[in-house]
Short mmCIF file of C-alpha atoms in Angstrom, two decimals:
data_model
loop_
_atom_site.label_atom_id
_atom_site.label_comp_id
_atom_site.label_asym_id
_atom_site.label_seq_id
_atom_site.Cartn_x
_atom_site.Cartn_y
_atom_site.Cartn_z
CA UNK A 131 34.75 10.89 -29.97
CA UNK A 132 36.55 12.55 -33.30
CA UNK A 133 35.57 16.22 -31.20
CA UNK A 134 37.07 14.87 -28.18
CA UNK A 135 40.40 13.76 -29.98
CA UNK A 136 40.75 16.97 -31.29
CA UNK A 137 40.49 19.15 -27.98
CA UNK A 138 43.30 16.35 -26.43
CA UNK A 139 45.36 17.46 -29.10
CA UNK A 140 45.21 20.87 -28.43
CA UNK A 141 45.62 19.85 -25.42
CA UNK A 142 48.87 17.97 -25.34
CA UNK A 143 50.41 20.57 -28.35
CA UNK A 144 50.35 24.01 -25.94
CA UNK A 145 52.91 25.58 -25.50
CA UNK A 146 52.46 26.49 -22.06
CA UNK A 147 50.30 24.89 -18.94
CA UNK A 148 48.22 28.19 -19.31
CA UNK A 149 47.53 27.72 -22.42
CA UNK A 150 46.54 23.82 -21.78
CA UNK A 151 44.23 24.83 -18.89
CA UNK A 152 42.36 27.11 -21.07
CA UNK A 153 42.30 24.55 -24.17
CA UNK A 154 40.87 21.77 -21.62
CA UNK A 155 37.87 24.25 -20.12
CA UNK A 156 37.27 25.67 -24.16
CA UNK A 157 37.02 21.77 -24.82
CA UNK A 158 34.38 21.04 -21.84
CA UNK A 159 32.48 23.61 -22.68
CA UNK A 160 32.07 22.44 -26.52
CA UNK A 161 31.62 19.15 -26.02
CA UNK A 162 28.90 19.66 -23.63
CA UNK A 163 26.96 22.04 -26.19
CA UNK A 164 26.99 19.15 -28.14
CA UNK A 165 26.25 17.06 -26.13
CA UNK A 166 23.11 19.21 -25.12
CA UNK A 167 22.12 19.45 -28.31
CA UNK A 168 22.35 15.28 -29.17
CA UNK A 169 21.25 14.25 -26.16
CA UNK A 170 19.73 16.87 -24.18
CA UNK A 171 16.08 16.06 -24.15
CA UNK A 172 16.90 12.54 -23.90
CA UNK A 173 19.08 12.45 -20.92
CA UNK A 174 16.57 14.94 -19.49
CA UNK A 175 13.12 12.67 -19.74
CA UNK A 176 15.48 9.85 -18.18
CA UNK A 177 16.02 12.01 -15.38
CA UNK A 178 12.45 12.95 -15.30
CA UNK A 179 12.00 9.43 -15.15
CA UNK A 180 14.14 8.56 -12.39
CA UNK A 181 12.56 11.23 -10.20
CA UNK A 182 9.12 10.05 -10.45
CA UNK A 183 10.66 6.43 -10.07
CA UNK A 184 11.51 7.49 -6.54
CA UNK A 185 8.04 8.74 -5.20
CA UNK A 186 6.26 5.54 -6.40
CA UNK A 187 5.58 2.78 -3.25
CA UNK A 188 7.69 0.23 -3.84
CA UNK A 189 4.74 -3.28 -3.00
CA UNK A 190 6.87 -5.85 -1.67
CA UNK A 191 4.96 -9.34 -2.75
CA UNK A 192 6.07 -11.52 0.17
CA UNK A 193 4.99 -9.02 2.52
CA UNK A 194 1.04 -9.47 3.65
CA UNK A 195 -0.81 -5.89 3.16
CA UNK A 196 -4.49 -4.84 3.47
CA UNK A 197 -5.56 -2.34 0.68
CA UNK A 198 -7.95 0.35 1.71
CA UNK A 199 -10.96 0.38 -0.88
CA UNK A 200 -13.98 2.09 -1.51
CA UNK A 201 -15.50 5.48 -3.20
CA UNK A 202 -14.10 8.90 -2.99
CA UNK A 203 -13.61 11.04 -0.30
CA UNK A 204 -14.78 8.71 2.26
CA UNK A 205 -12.01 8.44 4.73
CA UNK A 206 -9.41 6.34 3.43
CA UNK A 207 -6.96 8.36 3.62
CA UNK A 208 -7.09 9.40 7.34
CA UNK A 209 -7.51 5.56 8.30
CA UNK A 210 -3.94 5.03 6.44
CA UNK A 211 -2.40 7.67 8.65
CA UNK A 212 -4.27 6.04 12.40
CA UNK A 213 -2.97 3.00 11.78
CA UNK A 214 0.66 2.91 10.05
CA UNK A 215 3.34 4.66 8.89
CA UNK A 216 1.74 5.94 5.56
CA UNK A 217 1.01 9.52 5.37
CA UNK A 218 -0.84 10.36 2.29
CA UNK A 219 -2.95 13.52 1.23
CA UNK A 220 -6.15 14.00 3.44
CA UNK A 221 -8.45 16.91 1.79
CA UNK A 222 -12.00 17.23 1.82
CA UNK A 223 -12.46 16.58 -1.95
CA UNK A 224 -12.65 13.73 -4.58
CA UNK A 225 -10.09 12.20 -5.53
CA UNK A 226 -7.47 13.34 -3.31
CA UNK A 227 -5.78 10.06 -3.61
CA UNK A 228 -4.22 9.48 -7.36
CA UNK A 229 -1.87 6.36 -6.29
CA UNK A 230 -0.85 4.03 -4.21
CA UNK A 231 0.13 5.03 -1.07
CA UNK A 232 2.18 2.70 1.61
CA UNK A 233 2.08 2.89 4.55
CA UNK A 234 3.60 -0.08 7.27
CA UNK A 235 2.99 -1.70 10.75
CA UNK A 236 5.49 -4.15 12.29
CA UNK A 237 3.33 -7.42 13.21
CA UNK A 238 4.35 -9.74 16.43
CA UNK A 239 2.96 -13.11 17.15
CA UNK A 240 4.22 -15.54 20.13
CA UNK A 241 3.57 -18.80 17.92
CA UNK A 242 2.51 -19.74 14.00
CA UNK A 243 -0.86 -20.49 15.88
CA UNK A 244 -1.66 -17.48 17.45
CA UNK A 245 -1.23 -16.34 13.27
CA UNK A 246 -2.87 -18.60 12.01
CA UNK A 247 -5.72 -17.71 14.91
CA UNK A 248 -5.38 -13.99 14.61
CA UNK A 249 -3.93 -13.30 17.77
CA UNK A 250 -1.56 -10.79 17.68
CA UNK A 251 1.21 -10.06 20.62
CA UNK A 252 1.78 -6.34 19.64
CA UNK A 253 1.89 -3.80 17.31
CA UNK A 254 4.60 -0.58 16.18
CA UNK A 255 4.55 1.71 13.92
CA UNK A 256 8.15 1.80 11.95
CA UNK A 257 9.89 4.91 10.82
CA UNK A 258 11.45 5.44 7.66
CA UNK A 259 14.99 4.40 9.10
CA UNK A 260 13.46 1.15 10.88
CA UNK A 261 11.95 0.02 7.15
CA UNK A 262 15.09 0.74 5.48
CA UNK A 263 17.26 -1.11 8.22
CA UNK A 264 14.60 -3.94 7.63
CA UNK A 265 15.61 -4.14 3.93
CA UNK A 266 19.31 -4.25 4.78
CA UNK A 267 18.64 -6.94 6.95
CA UNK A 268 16.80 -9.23 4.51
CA UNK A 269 20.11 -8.63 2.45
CA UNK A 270 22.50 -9.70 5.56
CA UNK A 271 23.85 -5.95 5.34
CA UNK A 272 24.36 -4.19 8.68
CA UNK A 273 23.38 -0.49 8.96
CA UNK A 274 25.86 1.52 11.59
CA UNK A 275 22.50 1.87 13.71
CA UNK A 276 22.16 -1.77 13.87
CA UNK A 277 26.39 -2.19 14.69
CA UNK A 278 25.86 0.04 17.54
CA UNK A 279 22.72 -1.53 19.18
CA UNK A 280 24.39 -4.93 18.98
CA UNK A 281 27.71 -3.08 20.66
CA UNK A 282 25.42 -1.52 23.37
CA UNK A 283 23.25 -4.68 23.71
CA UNK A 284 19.81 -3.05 23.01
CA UNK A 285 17.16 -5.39 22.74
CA UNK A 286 15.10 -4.71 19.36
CA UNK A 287 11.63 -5.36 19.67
CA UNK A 288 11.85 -7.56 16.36
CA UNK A 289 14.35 -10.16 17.26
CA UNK A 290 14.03 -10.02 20.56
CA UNK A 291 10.60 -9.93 21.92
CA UNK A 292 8.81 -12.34 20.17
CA UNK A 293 9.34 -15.14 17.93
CA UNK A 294 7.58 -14.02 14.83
CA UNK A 295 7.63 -10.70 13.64
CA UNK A 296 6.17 -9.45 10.25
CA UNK A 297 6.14 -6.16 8.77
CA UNK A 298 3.23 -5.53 6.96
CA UNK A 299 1.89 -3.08 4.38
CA UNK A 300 -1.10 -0.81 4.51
CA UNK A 301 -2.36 0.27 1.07
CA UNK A 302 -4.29 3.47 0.52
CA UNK A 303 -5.78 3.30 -3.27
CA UNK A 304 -7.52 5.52 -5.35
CA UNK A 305 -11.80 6.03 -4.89
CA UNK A 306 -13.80 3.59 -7.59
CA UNK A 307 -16.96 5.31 -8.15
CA UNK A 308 -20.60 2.65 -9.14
CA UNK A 309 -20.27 2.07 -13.13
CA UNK A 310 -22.45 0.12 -15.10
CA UNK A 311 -20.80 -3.46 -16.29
CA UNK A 312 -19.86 -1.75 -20.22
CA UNK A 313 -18.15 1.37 -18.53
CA UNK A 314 -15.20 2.17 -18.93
CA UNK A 315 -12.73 2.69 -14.97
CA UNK A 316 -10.52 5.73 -15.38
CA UNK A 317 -6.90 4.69 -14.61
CA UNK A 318 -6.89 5.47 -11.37
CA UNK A 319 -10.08 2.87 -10.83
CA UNK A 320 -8.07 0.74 -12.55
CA UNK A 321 -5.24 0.78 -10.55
CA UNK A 322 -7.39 -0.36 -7.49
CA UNK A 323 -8.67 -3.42 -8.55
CA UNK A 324 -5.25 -4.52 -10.36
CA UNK A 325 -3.94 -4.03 -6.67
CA UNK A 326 -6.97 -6.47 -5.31
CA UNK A 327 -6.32 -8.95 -8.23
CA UNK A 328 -2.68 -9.05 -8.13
CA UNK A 329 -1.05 -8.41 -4.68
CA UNK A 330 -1.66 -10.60 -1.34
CA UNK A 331 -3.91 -8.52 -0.06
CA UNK A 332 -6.82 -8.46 2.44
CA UNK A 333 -9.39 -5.68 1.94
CA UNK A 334 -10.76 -2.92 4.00
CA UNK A 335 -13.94 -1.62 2.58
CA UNK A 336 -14.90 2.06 3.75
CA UNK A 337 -17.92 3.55 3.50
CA UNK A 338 -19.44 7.17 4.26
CA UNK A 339 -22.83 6.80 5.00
CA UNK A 340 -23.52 10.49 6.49
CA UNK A 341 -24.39 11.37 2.95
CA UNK A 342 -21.41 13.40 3.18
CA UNK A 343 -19.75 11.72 -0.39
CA UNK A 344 -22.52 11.55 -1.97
CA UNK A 345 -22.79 14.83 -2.53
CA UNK A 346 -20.18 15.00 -4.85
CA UNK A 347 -19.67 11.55 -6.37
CA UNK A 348 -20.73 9.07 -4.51
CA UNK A 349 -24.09 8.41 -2.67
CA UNK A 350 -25.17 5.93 -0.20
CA UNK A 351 -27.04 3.97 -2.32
CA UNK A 352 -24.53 3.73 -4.86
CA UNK A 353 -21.61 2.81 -2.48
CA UNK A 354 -23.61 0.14 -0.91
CA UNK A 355 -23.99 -0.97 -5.04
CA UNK A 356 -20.42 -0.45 -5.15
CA UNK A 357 -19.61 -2.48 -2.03
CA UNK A 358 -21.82 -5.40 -2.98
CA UNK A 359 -20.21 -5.74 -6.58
CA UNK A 360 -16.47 -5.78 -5.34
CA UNK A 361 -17.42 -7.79 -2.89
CA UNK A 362 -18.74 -10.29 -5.61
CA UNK A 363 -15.67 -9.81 -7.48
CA UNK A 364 -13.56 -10.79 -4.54
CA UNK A 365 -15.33 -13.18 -2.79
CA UNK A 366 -12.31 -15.42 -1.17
CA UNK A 367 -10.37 -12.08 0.47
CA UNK A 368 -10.08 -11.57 3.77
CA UNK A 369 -12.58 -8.90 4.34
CA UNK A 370 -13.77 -6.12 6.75
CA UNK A 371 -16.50 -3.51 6.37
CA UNK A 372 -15.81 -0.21 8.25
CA UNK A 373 -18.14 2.95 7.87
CA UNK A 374 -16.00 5.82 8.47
CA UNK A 375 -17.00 9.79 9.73
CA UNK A 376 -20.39 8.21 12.00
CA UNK A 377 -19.52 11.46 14.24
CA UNK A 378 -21.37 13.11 10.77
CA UNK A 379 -24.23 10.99 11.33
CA UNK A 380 -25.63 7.86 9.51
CA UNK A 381 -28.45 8.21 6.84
CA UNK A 382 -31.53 6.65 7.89
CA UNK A 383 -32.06 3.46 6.97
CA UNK A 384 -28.29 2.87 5.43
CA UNK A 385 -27.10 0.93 8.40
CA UNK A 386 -29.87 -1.21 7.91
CA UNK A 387 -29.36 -1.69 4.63
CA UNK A 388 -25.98 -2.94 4.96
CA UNK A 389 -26.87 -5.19 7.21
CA UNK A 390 -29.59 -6.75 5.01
CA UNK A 391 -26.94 -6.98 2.29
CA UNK A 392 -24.52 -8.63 4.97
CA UNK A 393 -26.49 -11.41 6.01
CA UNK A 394 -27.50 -12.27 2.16
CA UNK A 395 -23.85 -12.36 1.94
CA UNK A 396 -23.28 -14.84 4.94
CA UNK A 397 -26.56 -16.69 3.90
CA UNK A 398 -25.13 -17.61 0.65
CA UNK A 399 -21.95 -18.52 1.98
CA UNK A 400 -23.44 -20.80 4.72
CA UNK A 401 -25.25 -22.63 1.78
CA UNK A 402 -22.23 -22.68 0.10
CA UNK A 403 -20.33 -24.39 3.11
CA UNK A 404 -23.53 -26.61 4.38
CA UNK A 405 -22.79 -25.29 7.85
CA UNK A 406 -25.21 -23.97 10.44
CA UNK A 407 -27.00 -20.91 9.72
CA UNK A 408 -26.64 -19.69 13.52
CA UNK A 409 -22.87 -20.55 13.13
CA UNK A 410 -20.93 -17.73 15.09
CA UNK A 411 -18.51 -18.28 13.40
CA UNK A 412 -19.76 -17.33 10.20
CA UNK A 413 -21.15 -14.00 11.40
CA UNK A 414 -20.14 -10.93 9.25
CA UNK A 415 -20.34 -7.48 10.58
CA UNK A 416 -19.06 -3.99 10.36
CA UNK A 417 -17.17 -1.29 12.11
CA UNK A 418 -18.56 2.03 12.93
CA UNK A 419 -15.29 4.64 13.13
CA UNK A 420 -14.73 8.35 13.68
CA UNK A 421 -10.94 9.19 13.15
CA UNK A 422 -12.06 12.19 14.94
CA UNK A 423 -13.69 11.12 18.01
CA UNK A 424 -11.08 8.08 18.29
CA UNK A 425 -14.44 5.67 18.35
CA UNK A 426 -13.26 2.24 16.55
CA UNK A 427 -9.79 3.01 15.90
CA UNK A 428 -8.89 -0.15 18.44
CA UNK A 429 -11.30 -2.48 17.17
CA UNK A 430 -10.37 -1.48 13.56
CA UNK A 431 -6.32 -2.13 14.30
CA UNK A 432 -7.18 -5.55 15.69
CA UNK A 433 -9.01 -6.71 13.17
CA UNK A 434 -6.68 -5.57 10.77
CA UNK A 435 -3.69 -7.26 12.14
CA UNK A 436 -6.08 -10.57 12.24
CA UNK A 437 -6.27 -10.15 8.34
CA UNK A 438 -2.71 -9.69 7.83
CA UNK A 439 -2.18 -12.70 9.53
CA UNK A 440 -4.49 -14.40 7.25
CA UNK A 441 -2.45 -13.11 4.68
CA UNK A 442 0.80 -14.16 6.30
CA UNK A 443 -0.45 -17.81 6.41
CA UNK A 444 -1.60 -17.79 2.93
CA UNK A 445 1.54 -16.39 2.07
CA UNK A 446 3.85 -19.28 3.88
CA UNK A 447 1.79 -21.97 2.70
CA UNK A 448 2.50 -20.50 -1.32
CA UNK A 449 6.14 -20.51 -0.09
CA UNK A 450 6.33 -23.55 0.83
CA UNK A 451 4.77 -25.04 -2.28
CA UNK A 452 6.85 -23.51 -4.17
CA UNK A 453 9.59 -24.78 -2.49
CA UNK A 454 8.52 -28.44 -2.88
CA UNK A 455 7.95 -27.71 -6.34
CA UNK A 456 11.41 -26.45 -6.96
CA UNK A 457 12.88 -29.72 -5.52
CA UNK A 458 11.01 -31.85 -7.44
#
């Protein structure tokens, strides 16, 4: 302040506007030496800061979302990019994947039933200008874009076409690899399963069971470890199996394998419940998909938009419990 007082002096005391002009550039220039040298490296890392602020996914928690889970390098990253908007780093290494990355599908049902049964009315895949128009909207702020559609009396799929529309997040997370119970998760592990504990999530669990992975971090027996102790972990998720890259080939005796450790799974549950063993609708089973070949990519969307509707229910029925409990 006493620096800048002293240039305004100057300033104010020249004799001629010449002179003032050249007293007022003299006075920027010193002030922001020291200010370089005060606060430099401060204001710098805050900038830093903001930068990296800007590339993280921003999880919204009253959106449903299905994070993408399982070891290394086995296809997560592709599936993220058939099915949504999300368009992280696919490489043919571990650990390509060192976040989160979002991506997002726009959900439609014709009823709270037919979301509450799974059945979904269709399906898009927003761009980056539909998502940020959707968080203008939740803040009754009209883009231009959305002015001019009104003016021209285009019908948006959204608010138009069906009665319920949702959109929804798809999460691609970082690989876990099979640790024994005292070991230690890096903090990319880590930042997996604080996304399953803390977000409203369903879970997609991919494995590579062409013994591709497991050449490099991962093998079949220890993702089918893996798979059975997150599974464990997370018993009450909404769930789906998928083994990714069977254009590669399946190692033999892994798909049966699964399968054994997929019907202890709905054994225990059916003694859990006292139902019928036969029950169909207790059956638990897996997807087989090739990104490449296009083989499950439908079946894999469906039953991913029956999850997030899972999620969506599970999500109204917290908001509405909350809202009770705020009147009381």
């Amino acid at each position: 302040m006493e620096l800048s007082k002293d240039w305004i002096s100057k300033v104010k005391s020249a004799g001629s506007a010449k002179e003032a002009y050249e007293f007022t550039e003299e006075g920027k220039d010193s002030i922001g030496k020291v200010f370089d040298e005060l606060l430099g490296e401060c204001w710098g890392g805050m900038v830093d800061i903001q930068r990296a602020l800007r590339k993280v996914p921003m999880v919204r928690l009253d959106c449903p979302a299905v994070v993408l889970v399982g070891a290394p390098n086995v296809g997560k990253s592709s599936i993220v990019r058939a099915i949504s908007s999300g368009t992280p780093e696919v490489n043919n290494y571990p650990f390509t994947t060192r976040g989160m990355t979002l991506g997002h599908v726009q959900v439609f049902w014709q009823s709270d039933a037919d979301v509450a049964d799974g059945n979904v009315a269709g399906v898009s895949i927003p761009t980056e200008k539909d998502i940020i128009q959707e968080k203008l909207s939740r803040r009754g702020i009209k883009s231009k874009r959305m002015q001019k559609e009104e003016e021209e009396g285009k019908q948006q799929l959204t608010s138009k076409s069906f009665p319920i529309s949702q959109l929804c997040q798809i999460m691609d997370s970082p690989g876990l690899l099979r640790r024994e119970e005292d070991e230690r998760r890096n903090e990319m592990e880590q930042l997996t399963l604080a996304a399953m504990s803390h977000l409203p999530t369903a879970v997609m669990f991919v494995m590579d069971l062409s013994g591709g992975a497991g050449d490099k971090c991962s093998s079949v027996e220890d993702q089918l470890i893996l798979r059975r102790e997150t599974r464990a972990r997370f018993p009450r998720r909404p769930w789906i199996d998928v083994v990714s890259k069977v254009d590669l080939g399946i190692v033999d005796g892994a798909k049966e394998r699964l399968m054994s450790i997929l019907e202890e799974e709905r054994l225990e549950r059916v003694k859990q419940r006292g139902s019928d063993v036969n029950s169909d609708d207790d059956q638990h089973y897996f997807i087989e998909l090739s990104i490449k070949e296009g083989l499950g990519v439908d079946e894999l969307r469906q039953e991913v938009m029956r999850m997030l509707g899972e999620v969506r229910v599970v999500l109204d029925a917290m908001a509405a419990v909350d809202e009770n409990s705020a009147r009381d």
